[in-house]
Short mmCIF file of C-alpha atoms in Angstrom, two decimals:
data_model
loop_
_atom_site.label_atom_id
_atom_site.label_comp_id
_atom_site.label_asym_id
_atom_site.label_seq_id
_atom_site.Cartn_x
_atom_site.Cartn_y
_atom_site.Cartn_z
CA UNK A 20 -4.13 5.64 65.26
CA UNK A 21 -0.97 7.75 65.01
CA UNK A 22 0.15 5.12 61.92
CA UNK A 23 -2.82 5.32 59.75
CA UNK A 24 -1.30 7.51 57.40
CA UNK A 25 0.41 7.14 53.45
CA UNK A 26 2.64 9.88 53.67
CA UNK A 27 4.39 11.51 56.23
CA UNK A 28 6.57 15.11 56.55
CA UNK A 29 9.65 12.81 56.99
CA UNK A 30 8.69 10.33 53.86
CA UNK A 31 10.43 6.83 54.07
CA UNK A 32 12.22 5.20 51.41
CA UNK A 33 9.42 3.52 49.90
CA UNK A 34 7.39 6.41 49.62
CA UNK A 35 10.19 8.51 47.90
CA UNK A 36 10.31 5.50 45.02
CA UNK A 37 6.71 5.76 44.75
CA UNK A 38 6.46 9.54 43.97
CA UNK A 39 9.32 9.39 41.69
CA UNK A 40 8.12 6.77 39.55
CA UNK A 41 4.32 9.07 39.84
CA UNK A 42 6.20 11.79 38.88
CA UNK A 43 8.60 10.20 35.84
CA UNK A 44 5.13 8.91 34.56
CA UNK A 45 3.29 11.96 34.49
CA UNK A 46 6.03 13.68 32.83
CA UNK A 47 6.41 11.08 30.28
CA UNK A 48 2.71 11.73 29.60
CA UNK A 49 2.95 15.15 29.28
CA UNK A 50 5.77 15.00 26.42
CA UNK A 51 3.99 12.20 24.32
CA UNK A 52 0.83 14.49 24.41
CA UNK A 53 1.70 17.84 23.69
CA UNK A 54 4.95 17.02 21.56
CA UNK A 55 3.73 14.39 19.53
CA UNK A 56 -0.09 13.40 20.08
CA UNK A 57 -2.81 15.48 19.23
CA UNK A 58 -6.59 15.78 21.09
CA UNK A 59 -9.00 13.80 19.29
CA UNK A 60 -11.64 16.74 19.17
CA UNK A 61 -8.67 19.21 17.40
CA UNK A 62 -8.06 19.52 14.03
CA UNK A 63 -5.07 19.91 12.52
CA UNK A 64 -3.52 21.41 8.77
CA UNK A 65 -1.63 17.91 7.82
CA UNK A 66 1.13 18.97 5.85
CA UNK A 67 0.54 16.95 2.54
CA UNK A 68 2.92 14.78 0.53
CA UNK A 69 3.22 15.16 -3.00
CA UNK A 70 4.26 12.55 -6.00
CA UNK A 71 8.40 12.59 -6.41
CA UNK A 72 7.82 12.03 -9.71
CA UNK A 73 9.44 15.63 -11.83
CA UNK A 74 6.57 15.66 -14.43
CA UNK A 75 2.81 16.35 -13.56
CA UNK A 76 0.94 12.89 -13.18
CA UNK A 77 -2.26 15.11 -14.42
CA UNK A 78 -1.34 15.67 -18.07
CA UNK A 79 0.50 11.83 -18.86
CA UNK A 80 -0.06 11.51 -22.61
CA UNK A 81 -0.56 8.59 -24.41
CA UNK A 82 2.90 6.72 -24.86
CA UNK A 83 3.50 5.28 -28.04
CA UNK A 84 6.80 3.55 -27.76
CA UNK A 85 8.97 2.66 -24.93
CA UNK A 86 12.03 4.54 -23.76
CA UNK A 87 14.98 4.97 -26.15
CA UNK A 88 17.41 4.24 -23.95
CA UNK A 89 15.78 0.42 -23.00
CA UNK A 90 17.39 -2.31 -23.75
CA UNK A 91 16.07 -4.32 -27.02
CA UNK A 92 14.11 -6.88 -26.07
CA UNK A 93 13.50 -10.21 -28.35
CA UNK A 94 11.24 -10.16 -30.91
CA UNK A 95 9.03 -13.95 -29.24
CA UNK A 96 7.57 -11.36 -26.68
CA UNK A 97 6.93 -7.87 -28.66
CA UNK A 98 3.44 -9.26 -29.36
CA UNK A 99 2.88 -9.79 -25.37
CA UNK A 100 4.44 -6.20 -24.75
CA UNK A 101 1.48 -4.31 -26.74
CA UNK A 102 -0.87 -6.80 -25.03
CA UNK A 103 0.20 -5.51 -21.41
CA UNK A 104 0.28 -2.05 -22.65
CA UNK A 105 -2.90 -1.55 -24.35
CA UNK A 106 -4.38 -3.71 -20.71
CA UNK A 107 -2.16 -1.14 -18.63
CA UNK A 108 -4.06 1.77 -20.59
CA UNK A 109 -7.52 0.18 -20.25
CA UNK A 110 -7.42 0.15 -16.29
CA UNK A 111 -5.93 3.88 -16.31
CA UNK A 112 -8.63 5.27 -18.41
CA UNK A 113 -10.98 2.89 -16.42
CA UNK A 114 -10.37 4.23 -12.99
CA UNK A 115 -10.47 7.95 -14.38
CA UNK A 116 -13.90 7.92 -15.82
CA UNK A 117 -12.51 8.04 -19.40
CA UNK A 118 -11.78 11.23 -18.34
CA UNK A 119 -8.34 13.14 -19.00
CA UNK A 120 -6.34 16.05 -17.68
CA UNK A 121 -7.16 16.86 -13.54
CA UNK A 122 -10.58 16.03 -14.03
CA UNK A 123 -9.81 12.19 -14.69
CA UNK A 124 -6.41 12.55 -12.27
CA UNK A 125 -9.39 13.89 -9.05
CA UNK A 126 -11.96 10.85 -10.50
CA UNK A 127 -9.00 8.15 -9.28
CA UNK A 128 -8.19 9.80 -6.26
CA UNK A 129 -11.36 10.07 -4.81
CA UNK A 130 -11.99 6.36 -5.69
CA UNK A 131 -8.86 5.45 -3.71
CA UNK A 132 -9.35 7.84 -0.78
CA UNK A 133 -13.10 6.02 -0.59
CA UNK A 134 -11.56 2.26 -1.18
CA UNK A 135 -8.97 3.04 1.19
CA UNK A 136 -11.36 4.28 3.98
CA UNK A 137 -13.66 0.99 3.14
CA UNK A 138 -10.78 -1.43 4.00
CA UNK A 139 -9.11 0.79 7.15
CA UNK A 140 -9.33 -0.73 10.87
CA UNK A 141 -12.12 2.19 12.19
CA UNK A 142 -11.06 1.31 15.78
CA UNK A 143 -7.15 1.91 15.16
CA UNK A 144 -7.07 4.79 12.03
CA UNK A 145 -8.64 7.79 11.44
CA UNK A 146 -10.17 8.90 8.49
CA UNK A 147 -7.88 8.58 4.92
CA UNK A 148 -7.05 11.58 3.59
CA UNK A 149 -5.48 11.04 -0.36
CA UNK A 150 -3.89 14.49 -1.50
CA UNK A 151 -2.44 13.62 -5.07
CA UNK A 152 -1.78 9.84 -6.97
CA UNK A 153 0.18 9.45 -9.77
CA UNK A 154 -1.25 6.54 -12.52
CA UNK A 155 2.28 6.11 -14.34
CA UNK A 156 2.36 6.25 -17.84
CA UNK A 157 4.39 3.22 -18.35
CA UNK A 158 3.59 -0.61 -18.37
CA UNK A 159 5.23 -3.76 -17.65
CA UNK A 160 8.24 -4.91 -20.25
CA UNK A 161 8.15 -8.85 -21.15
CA UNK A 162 11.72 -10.42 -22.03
CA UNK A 163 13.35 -13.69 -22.91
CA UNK A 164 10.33 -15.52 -23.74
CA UNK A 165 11.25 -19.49 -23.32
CA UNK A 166 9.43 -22.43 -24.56
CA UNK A 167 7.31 -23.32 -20.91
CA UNK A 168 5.42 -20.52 -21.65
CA UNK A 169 8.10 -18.21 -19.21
CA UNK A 170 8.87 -14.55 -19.26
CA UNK A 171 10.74 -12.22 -17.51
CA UNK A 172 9.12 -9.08 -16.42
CA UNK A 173 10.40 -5.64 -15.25
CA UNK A 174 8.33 -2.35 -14.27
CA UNK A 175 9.78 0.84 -13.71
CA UNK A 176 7.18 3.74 -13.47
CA UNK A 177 6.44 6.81 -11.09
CA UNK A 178 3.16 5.67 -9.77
CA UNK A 179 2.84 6.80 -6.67
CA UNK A 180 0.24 7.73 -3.81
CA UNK A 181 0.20 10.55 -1.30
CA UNK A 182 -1.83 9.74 1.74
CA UNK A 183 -2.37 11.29 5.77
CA UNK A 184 -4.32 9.69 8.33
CA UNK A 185 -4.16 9.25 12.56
CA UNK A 186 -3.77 6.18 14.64
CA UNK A 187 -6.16 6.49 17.06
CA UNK A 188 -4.75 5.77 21.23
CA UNK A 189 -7.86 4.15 22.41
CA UNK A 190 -5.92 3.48 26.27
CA UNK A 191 -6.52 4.64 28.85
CA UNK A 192 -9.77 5.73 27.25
CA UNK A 193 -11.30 5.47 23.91
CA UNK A 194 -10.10 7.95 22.11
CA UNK A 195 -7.33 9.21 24.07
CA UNK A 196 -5.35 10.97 21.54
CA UNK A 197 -4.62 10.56 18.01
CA UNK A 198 -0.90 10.28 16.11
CA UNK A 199 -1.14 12.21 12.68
CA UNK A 200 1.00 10.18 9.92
CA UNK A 201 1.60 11.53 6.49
CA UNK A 202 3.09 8.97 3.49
CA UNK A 203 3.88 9.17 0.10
CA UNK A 204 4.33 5.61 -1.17
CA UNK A 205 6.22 5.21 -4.56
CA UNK A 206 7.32 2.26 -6.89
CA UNK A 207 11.03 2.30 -7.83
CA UNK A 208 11.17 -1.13 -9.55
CA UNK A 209 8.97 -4.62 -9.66
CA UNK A 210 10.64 -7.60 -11.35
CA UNK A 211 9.46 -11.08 -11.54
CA UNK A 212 9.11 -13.75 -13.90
CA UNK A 213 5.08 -14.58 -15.31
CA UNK A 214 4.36 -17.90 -15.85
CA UNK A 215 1.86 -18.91 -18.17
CA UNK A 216 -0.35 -22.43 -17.81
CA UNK A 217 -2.61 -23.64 -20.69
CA UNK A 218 -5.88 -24.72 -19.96
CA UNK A 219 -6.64 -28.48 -19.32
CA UNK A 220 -8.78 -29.95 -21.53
CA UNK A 221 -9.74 -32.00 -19.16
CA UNK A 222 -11.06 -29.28 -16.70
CA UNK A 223 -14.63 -28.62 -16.57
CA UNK A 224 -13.91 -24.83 -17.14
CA UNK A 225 -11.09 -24.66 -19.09
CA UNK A 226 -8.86 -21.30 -17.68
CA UNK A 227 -5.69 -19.95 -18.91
CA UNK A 228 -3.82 -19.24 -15.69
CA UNK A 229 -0.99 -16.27 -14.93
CA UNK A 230 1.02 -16.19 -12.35
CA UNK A 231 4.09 -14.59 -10.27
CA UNK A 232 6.34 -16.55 -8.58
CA UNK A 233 7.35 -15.61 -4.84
CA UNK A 234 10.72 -14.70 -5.24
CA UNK A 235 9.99 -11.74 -7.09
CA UNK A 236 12.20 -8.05 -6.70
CA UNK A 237 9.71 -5.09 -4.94
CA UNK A 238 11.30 -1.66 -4.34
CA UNK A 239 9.40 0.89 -2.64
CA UNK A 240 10.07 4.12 -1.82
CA UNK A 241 8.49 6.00 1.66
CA UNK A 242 8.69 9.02 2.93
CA UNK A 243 6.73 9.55 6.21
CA UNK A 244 5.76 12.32 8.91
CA UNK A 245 4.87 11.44 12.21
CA UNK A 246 3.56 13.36 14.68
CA UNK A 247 2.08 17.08 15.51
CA UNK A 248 4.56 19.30 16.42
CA UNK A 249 7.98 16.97 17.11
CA UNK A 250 8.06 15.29 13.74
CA UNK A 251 9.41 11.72 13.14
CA UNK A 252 10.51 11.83 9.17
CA UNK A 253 10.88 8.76 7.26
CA UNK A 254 10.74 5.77 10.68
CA UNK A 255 12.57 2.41 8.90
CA UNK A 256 9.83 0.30 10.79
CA UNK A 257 7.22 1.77 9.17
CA UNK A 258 8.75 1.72 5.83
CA UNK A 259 9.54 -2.27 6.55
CA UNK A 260 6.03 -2.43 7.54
CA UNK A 261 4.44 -1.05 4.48
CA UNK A 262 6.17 -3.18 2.06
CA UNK A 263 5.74 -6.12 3.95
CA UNK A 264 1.94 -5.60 3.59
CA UNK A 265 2.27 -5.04 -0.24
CA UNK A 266 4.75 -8.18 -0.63
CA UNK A 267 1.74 -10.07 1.13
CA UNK A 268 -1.19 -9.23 -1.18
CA UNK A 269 1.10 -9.71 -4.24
CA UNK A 270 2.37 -13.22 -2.78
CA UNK A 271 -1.22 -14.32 -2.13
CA UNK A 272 -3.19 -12.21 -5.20
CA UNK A 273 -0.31 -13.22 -7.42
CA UNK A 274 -2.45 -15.74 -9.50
CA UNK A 275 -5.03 -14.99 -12.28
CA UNK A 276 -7.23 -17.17 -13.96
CA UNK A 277 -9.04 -16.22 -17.51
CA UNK A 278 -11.89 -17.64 -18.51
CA UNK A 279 -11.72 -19.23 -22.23
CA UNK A 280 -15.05 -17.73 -24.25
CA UNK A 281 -17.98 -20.15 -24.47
CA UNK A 282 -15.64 -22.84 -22.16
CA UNK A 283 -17.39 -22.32 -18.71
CA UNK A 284 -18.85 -19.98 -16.49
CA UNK A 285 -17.38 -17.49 -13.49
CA UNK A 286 -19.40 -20.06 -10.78
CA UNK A 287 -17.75 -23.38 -12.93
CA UNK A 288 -14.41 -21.89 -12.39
CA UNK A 289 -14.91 -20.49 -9.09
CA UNK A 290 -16.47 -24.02 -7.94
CA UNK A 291 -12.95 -25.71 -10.00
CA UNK A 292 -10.61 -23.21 -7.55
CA UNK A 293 -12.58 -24.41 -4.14
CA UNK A 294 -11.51 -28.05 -5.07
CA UNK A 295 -8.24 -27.05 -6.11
CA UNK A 296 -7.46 -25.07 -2.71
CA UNK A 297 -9.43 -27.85 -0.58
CA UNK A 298 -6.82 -30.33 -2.32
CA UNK A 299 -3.58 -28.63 -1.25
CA UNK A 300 -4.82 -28.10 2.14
CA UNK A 301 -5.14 -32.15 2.05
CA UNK A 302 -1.56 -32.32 0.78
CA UNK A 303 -0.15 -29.87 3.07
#
């Protein structure tokens, strides 16, 4: 009877290790939630990232030429240049409602913030919180057009996005604790060459087909915040992460297909891709 005990007034080795490992745990707890993690019922000011870009993405005006200080391009692809441009523009105003100034600027955030809270992981991120985007006012440059229907392309711009959200802690509990993390995500420079394919006139829905190689040259610039009140600034991993994710949905949304008028219809060509995908998985 004396023996059925844990703990005695003389504790034994055993039982030392035990409540230092209790006690290393619950202080490790303790810093992770009131340094870095938040409650999940709190809310908390995020302090929010702006656009590094020096002018005001709000009042872009209409560009009518490219820099002075490019480098002259050769005549073969000027034609293709204006094409991109006046395509660029198109998806700007687009996005904005047609609308200019803040009014259009507010338009294409909210449609991101709501896009961006459409495709998020509910069970791992909080709610998306976008504070300020930047459209550009630039557009892709075409160069050294060659005879397979090759060019090369380069895109410098300040489009940018500033974004804050939580990962959610869902151990030991759901809910446990959230991690606030605050981004601005900016494009420094996208290169790669654009191949062009002519349709087939043997294809049943004839399609002119674009398309980036993988090999192509993605800088991105991130700044990030992490945490509530000991701040992480600018983590390499996540940077790594983010344009690993981006590199992905280029490499595997890198191909376009246009429909020739009066050649076929979106199902035809849809129906042409299936087979075309079913017979590379055959090959490979």
């Amino acid at each position: 009877m004396g023996n059925n005990y844990i703990f005695s007034l003389t504790p034994t080795f055993t039982q030392g290790l035990v409540l230092g490992q209790l006690s290393i745990l619950v202080l490790l707890a303790l810093v992770l939630k009131y340094l870095f993690f938040i409650p999940p019922e709190s809310e908390t000011e995020t302090v929010p990232f702006h656009p590094l870009s020096k002018s005001n993405p709000s009042w872009h005006q209409d560009v009518k030429e490219d820099d002075k200080d490019s480098i002259p391009e050769q005549e073969s692809a000027h034609w293709f240049n204006i094409l991109a441009r006046q395509v660029v523009e198109v998806y700007r105003a687009k996005l904005q409602n047609n609308l200019t100034g803040y009014e259009g600027i507010e338009v294409a955030r909210r449609k991101i913030e709501d896009h961006a809270n459409n495709l998020r992981p509910r069970g791992f991120l909080d709610h998306i919180t976008v504070h300020s985007v930047d459209l550009g006012m630039s557009a892709p440059k075409l160069s050294n057009a060659r005879v397979t229907i090759e060019f090369d392309m380069s895109y410098t711009d300040t489009i940018s996005v500033s974004l804050s959200t939580s990962y959610l802690f869902n151990y030991p509990m759901s809910s446990f604790a959230r991690l606030p993390v605050s981004l601005t995500i900016s494009l420094s420079l996208f290169e790669s060459k654009v191949t062009l394919v002519p349709p087939s006139p043997a294809s049943a829905a004839p399609v002119l087909t674009i398309s980036l190689p993988q090999d192509f040259t993605l800088n991105l610039k991130t700044t990030s915040l992490m945490g509530s009140r000991a701040m992480l600034r600018d983590v390499p991993k996540l940077h790594e992460l983010i344009e690993y994710q981006v590199r992905k949905v280029l490499a595997l949304r890198g191909t376009w297909k246009v429909i020739l008028p009066g050649m076929g219809s979106l199902a035809t060509v849809q129906q042409e891709i299936e087979k075309e995908q079913a017979a590379s998985k055959e090959q490979g």
